[in-house]
XYZ file of N, CA and C in Angstrom:
387
model
N -32.094 73.589 -74.549
C -32.737 74.533 -74.806
C -31.925 75.739 -75.045
N -32.335 76.482 -75.781
C -31.419 77.763 -76.231
C -32.163 78.926 -75.760
N -31.350 79.506 -74.849
C -32.223 80.985 -74.415
C -31.433 82.046 -75.346
N -32.472 82.695 -76.202
C -31.764 83.700 -76.631
C -32.165 85.190 -75.914
N -31.225 85.994 -75.530
C -31.823 87.166 -75.097
C -31.388 88.445 -75.813
N -32.099 88.958 -76.518
C -32.134 90.090 -77.508
C -31.249 91.045 -76.994
N -30.901 91.462 -75.812
C -30.172 92.457 -75.367
C -29.077 92.218 -74.272
N -28.282 91.075 -74.808
C -27.605 90.168 -73.880
C -26.235 91.092 -73.379
N -25.899 91.927 -74.759
C -24.706 92.804 -74.219
C -24.785 94.045 -73.291
N -26.260 94.435 -73.074
C -26.930 95.662 -72.625
C -26.992 94.725 -70.869
N -27.755 93.666 -71.065
C -28.026 92.891 -69.697
C -26.580 92.619 -69.035
N -25.712 92.284 -69.725
C -24.299 92.077 -68.944
C -23.593 92.994 -68.706
N -23.560 94.278 -69.452
C -23.227 95.747 -68.686
C -23.761 95.972 -67.517
N -25.307 95.635 -67.534
C -25.982 96.095 -66.241
C -25.448 95.214 -65.014
N -25.477 94.016 -65.221
C -25.145 92.939 -64.315
C -23.792 93.264 -63.927
N -22.968 93.585 -64.315
C -21.346 93.955 -64.203
C -21.374 94.974 -63.148
N -22.104 96.168 -63.729
C -22.333 97.526 -63.043
C -23.010 97.218 -61.334
N -23.923 96.619 -61.442
C -24.243 95.985 -60.296
C -23.138 95.202 -59.530
N -22.564 94.239 -60.039
C -21.240 93.710 -59.242
C -20.333 95.007 -58.591
N -19.651 95.710 -59.810
C -18.943 96.722 -59.265
C -19.605 97.452 -58.159
N -20.594 97.882 -58.033
C -21.451 98.753 -56.979
C -21.323 97.809 -55.662
N -21.997 96.767 -55.682
C -21.799 95.938 -54.478
C -20.576 95.666 -53.795
N -19.411 95.525 -54.995
C -18.118 95.263 -54.197
C -17.751 96.414 -53.732
N -17.708 97.299 -54.068
C -17.189 98.680 -53.535
C -18.120 99.063 -52.396
N -19.437 98.608 -52.079
C -19.939 98.818 -51.030
C -19.440 97.916 -49.847
N -18.818 96.795 -50.175
C -18.403 95.437 -49.045
C -19.480 94.853 -49.167
N -20.450 94.669 -49.893
C -21.685 93.779 -49.870
C -20.970 92.341 -50.630
N -20.560 91.496 -49.862
C -19.684 90.386 -50.708
C -20.754 89.300 -50.577
N -21.650 89.193 -49.780
C -22.587 88.318 -49.802
C -23.489 88.466 -51.238
N -23.808 89.518 -51.370
C -24.622 89.880 -52.896
C -23.600 89.488 -53.717
N -22.499 89.933 -53.807
C -21.420 89.861 -54.891
C -21.029 88.235 -55.200
N -21.127 87.515 -53.998
C -21.489 85.819 -54.454
C -22.606 85.368 -54.903
N -23.259 85.980 -54.872
C -24.692 85.660 -55.510
C -24.871 85.764 -57.106
N -23.818 86.656 -57.587
C -23.712 86.659 -58.884
C -23.133 85.535 -59.576
N -22.653 84.281 -58.690
C -21.823 83.549 -59.293
C -23.096 81.957 -59.247
N -22.802 80.974 -60.006
C -23.727 80.130 -59.993
C -23.538 79.174 -58.879
N -24.203 78.328 -58.235
C -24.178 77.759 -57.164
C -22.718 76.643 -57.077
N -22.359 76.301 -58.376
C -21.169 75.435 -58.493
C -20.017 76.114 -59.057
N -20.115 77.494 -59.310
C -19.055 78.375 -59.661
C -17.615 78.028 -59.163
N -16.588 78.573 -60.123
C -15.256 78.242 -59.730
C -14.535 79.776 -59.876
N -13.519 79.942 -59.017
C -12.540 81.274 -59.717
C -11.477 80.656 -59.811
N -10.556 81.244 -60.735
C -9.281 80.475 -60.987
C -8.123 81.251 -60.953
N -7.971 82.193 -60.035
C -6.892 83.285 -59.872
C -5.350 82.358 -59.988
N -4.852 83.578 -60.573
C -3.227 83.213 -60.441
C -2.661 83.064 -58.733
N -1.550 82.186 -58.993
C -1.245 81.704 -57.510
C -2.023 81.161 -56.541
N -3.035 80.595 -56.861
C -3.976 79.663 -55.824
C -4.526 78.901 -56.368
N -5.204 77.807 -55.795
C -5.897 76.589 -56.572
C -7.275 76.946 -56.745
N -7.939 76.239 -57.435
C -9.607 76.901 -57.481
C -10.214 77.234 -56.454
N -11.056 78.085 -56.517
C -11.965 78.835 -55.615
C -13.342 78.325 -55.779
N -14.115 77.451 -55.141
C -15.374 76.581 -55.622
C -16.162 77.033 -54.405
N -17.478 77.477 -55.185
C -18.552 77.900 -54.166
C -18.928 78.849 -53.922
N -20.298 79.333 -54.096
C -20.251 80.933 -53.028
C -19.612 81.105 -51.969
N -19.511 80.388 -51.083
C -19.149 80.769 -49.808
C -17.679 80.824 -49.817
N -17.134 80.127 -50.505
C -15.329 80.206 -50.674
C -15.054 81.677 -51.689
N -15.973 81.845 -52.602
C -15.967 82.754 -53.256
C -15.864 84.414 -52.535
N -17.286 83.954 -51.501
C -17.468 85.442 -50.629
C -16.107 85.658 -49.981
N -15.652 84.587 -49.460
C -14.314 84.550 -48.515
C -13.091 85.103 -49.571
N -13.102 84.637 -50.477
C -11.854 85.209 -51.525
C -11.964 86.653 -51.584
N -13.403 87.254 -51.944
C -13.264 89.059 -52.403
C -13.052 89.437 -50.870
N -13.705 88.686 -49.795
C -13.388 89.610 -48.592
C -11.721 89.586 -48.446
N -10.987 88.957 -48.711
C -9.614 88.743 -48.692
C -9.126 89.792 -49.649
N -9.772 90.091 -50.900
C -9.334 91.163 -51.830
C -9.672 92.503 -50.776
N -10.720 92.306 -50.356
C -11.141 94.161 -49.693
C -10.123 93.892 -48.613
N -9.773 93.276 -47.845
C -8.943 93.244 -46.825
C -7.560 93.687 -47.084
N -6.986 93.207 -48.455
C -5.774 93.694 -49.122
C -5.765 94.911 -49.563
N -6.890 95.907 -49.345
C -7.006 97.203 -49.762
C -7.512 97.330 -51.465
N -7.973 96.404 -51.808
C -9.061 96.721 -53.379
C -10.189 97.119 -52.828
N -10.646 98.204 -53.066
C -11.906 98.975 -52.791
C -12.878 99.097 -54.108
N -12.391 98.992 -55.250
C -13.345 99.066 -56.148
C -12.625 98.336 -57.587
N -13.544 97.438 -58.338
C -13.038 96.697 -59.521
C -13.929 97.278 -60.253
N -13.400 97.683 -61.834
C -14.010 97.898 -62.972
C -13.670 96.876 -63.967
N -15.024 96.367 -64.562
C -15.013 95.490 -65.728
C -15.330 95.904 -67.493
N -14.493 95.730 -68.160
C -14.717 96.364 -69.452
C -14.888 95.510 -70.252
N -15.936 94.883 -70.801
C -16.168 94.071 -71.443
C -15.691 94.343 -72.794
N -15.274 93.257 -73.503
C -14.419 93.241 -74.928
C -15.118 92.728 -75.756
N -15.679 91.516 -75.683
C -16.529 90.759 -76.428
C -17.477 89.860 -75.467
N -18.453 89.723 -76.445
C -19.349 88.456 -75.458
C -20.130 87.742 -76.671
N -20.285 86.426 -76.613
C -20.614 85.246 -77.288
C -21.606 84.713 -76.566
N -22.853 84.424 -77.087
C -23.941 83.423 -76.311
C -23.919 81.989 -77.029
N -23.901 81.195 -76.375
C -24.124 79.758 -77.184
C -24.966 78.652 -76.083
N -26.205 79.044 -76.295
C -27.377 78.551 -75.716
C -27.710 79.045 -74.200
N -27.839 78.336 -73.446
C -27.784 78.795 -72.036
C -26.529 79.562 -71.312
N -25.491 79.080 -72.123
C -23.961 79.826 -71.604
C -23.453 80.778 -72.665
N -22.784 81.661 -72.058
C -22.260 82.927 -72.504
C -20.644 83.037 -72.153
N -20.004 83.436 -73.283
C -18.364 83.977 -73.026
C -18.163 85.215 -73.076
N -17.132 85.643 -71.995
C -17.144 87.129 -71.973
C -15.658 87.154 -71.887
N -14.794 88.174 -72.657
C -13.460 88.520 -72.643
C -13.502 90.014 -72.333
N -12.708 90.234 -71.128
C -12.917 91.591 -70.483
C -11.683 92.050 -70.035
N -11.298 93.347 -69.727
C -10.241 94.015 -68.823
C -10.666 94.552 -67.893
N -9.971 94.282 -66.711
C -10.508 94.628 -65.498
C -9.469 95.551 -64.766
N -9.873 96.500 -64.041
C -9.185 97.651 -63.219
C -9.292 97.384 -61.751
N -8.278 97.238 -60.481
C -8.780 97.219 -59.383
C -7.948 98.407 -59.110
N -8.714 99.220 -57.979
C -8.255 100.076 -57.282
C -8.360 100.301 -55.868
N -7.482 101.108 -55.019
C -7.640 101.277 -53.834
C -8.569 102.382 -53.245
N -8.734 102.805 -51.909
C -9.566 103.462 -51.534
C -9.394 105.046 -52.020
N -8.142 105.186 -52.744
C -7.806 106.429 -53.029
C -7.854 106.880 -54.387
N -8.142 105.536 -55.123
C -8.521 105.663 -56.843
C -7.139 105.034 -57.108
N -6.046 104.688 -56.450
C -4.815 104.479 -56.993
C -5.039 102.821 -57.608
N -4.252 102.706 -58.880
C -4.019 101.448 -59.365
C -3.345 100.573 -58.190
N -4.226 99.217 -58.249
C -3.758 98.030 -57.474
C -3.325 97.084 -58.467
N -4.266 96.890 -59.508
C -4.029 95.703 -60.795
C -4.766 96.161 -61.593
N -3.973 95.643 -63.017
C -5.110 95.552 -63.829
C -4.749 94.383 -64.862
N -5.741 94.090 -65.797
C -5.283 92.931 -66.594
C -6.633 92.376 -67.303
N -6.607 91.340 -67.728
C -7.539 90.885 -68.714
C -8.345 89.383 -68.003
N -9.511 88.822 -68.493
C -10.102 87.593 -68.251
C -10.858 87.314 -68.995
N -11.537 85.821 -68.595
C -12.365 85.055 -69.655
C -13.420 84.664 -68.470
N -14.633 84.876 -68.930
C -15.753 84.549 -67.882
C -16.659 83.524 -68.555
N -17.278 82.344 -68.060
C -18.044 81.857 -68.668
C -19.258 81.960 -67.819
N -20.396 82.192 -68.700
C -21.557 82.461 -67.807
C -22.587 81.652 -68.063
N -23.805 81.079 -67.079
C -24.669 80.375 -67.387
C -26.032 80.646 -66.892
N -27.170 80.433 -67.652
C -28.314 80.941 -67.490
C -29.035 79.900 -66.960
N -29.421 80.147 -65.289
C -29.852 79.264 -64.514
C -31.421 78.894 -64.568
N -32.253 79.803 -65.589
C -33.315 79.782 -65.914
C -34.098 81.003 -65.064
N -33.238 81.623 -63.933
C -33.708 82.705 -63.226
C -32.742 84.116 -63.893
N -31.515 83.852 -63.881
C -30.494 84.924 -64.331
C -29.451 84.369 -64.620
N -28.604 85.394 -65.565
C -27.099 85.263 -65.867
C -26.488 84.982 -64.796
N -25.708 84.078 -64.314
C -24.739 84.039 -63.366
C -23.301 83.702 -63.772
N -22.247 83.995 -63.233
C -20.864 83.651 -63.226
C -20.655 82.493 -63.060
N -19.909 81.619 -64.039
C -19.765 80.340 -63.530
C -18.295 80.054 -63.278
N -17.494 80.245 -64.366
C -15.975 79.863 -64.290
C -15.389 81.530 -64.686
N -14.321 81.996 -63.686
C -13.979 83.351 -63.768
C -12.359 83.161 -63.601
N -11.618 83.412 -64.621
C -10.142 83.271 -64.505
C -9.818 84.746 -65.214
N -8.611 85.280 -64.385
C -7.823 86.263 -64.855
C -6.462 86.450 -64.822
N -5.801 87.383 -65.659
C -4.413 87.494 -65.297
C -4.048 88.959 -65.072
N -2.927 89.423 -64.468
C -2.382 90.625 -64.416
C -1.582 91.184 -65.695
N -1.729 92.339 -65.894
C -0.758 92.895 -66.945
C 0.216 93.434 -66.197
N 0.198 93.517 -64.699
C 1.603 94.067 -64.110
C 2.498 93.090 -64.077
N 3.700 93.596 -63.945
C 4.910 92.744 -63.566
C 4.738 92.575 -61.975
N 5.132 91.189 -61.716
C 4.998 90.853 -60.590
C 6.303 90.941 -59.617
């Protein structure tokens, strides 16, 4: 079944702003709920991070490392039935607003009948390691 959402780009922009706000507030249980039940993060330097509990723990580690805010700028969005792909740029900042990381990513979204949820999330840094 194809679910066509007329204001998909506007909806995703709103979803990501909510994600950014909840992350900056440290509300990681709500951040984890943006992901599908069997979601996976695919960050560099580690194996798959699978499921909401592991995703919440991963983002807690990011907060503990000093990342206090994330900004996601959508570059491209394409819907494929109940799935969508997003290409974006991200910026991660510390509490003083200083740059910690920036790069690009691809997100695969899945509509679960209730809401669009992040299903697969992969990103790479633009900064030299």
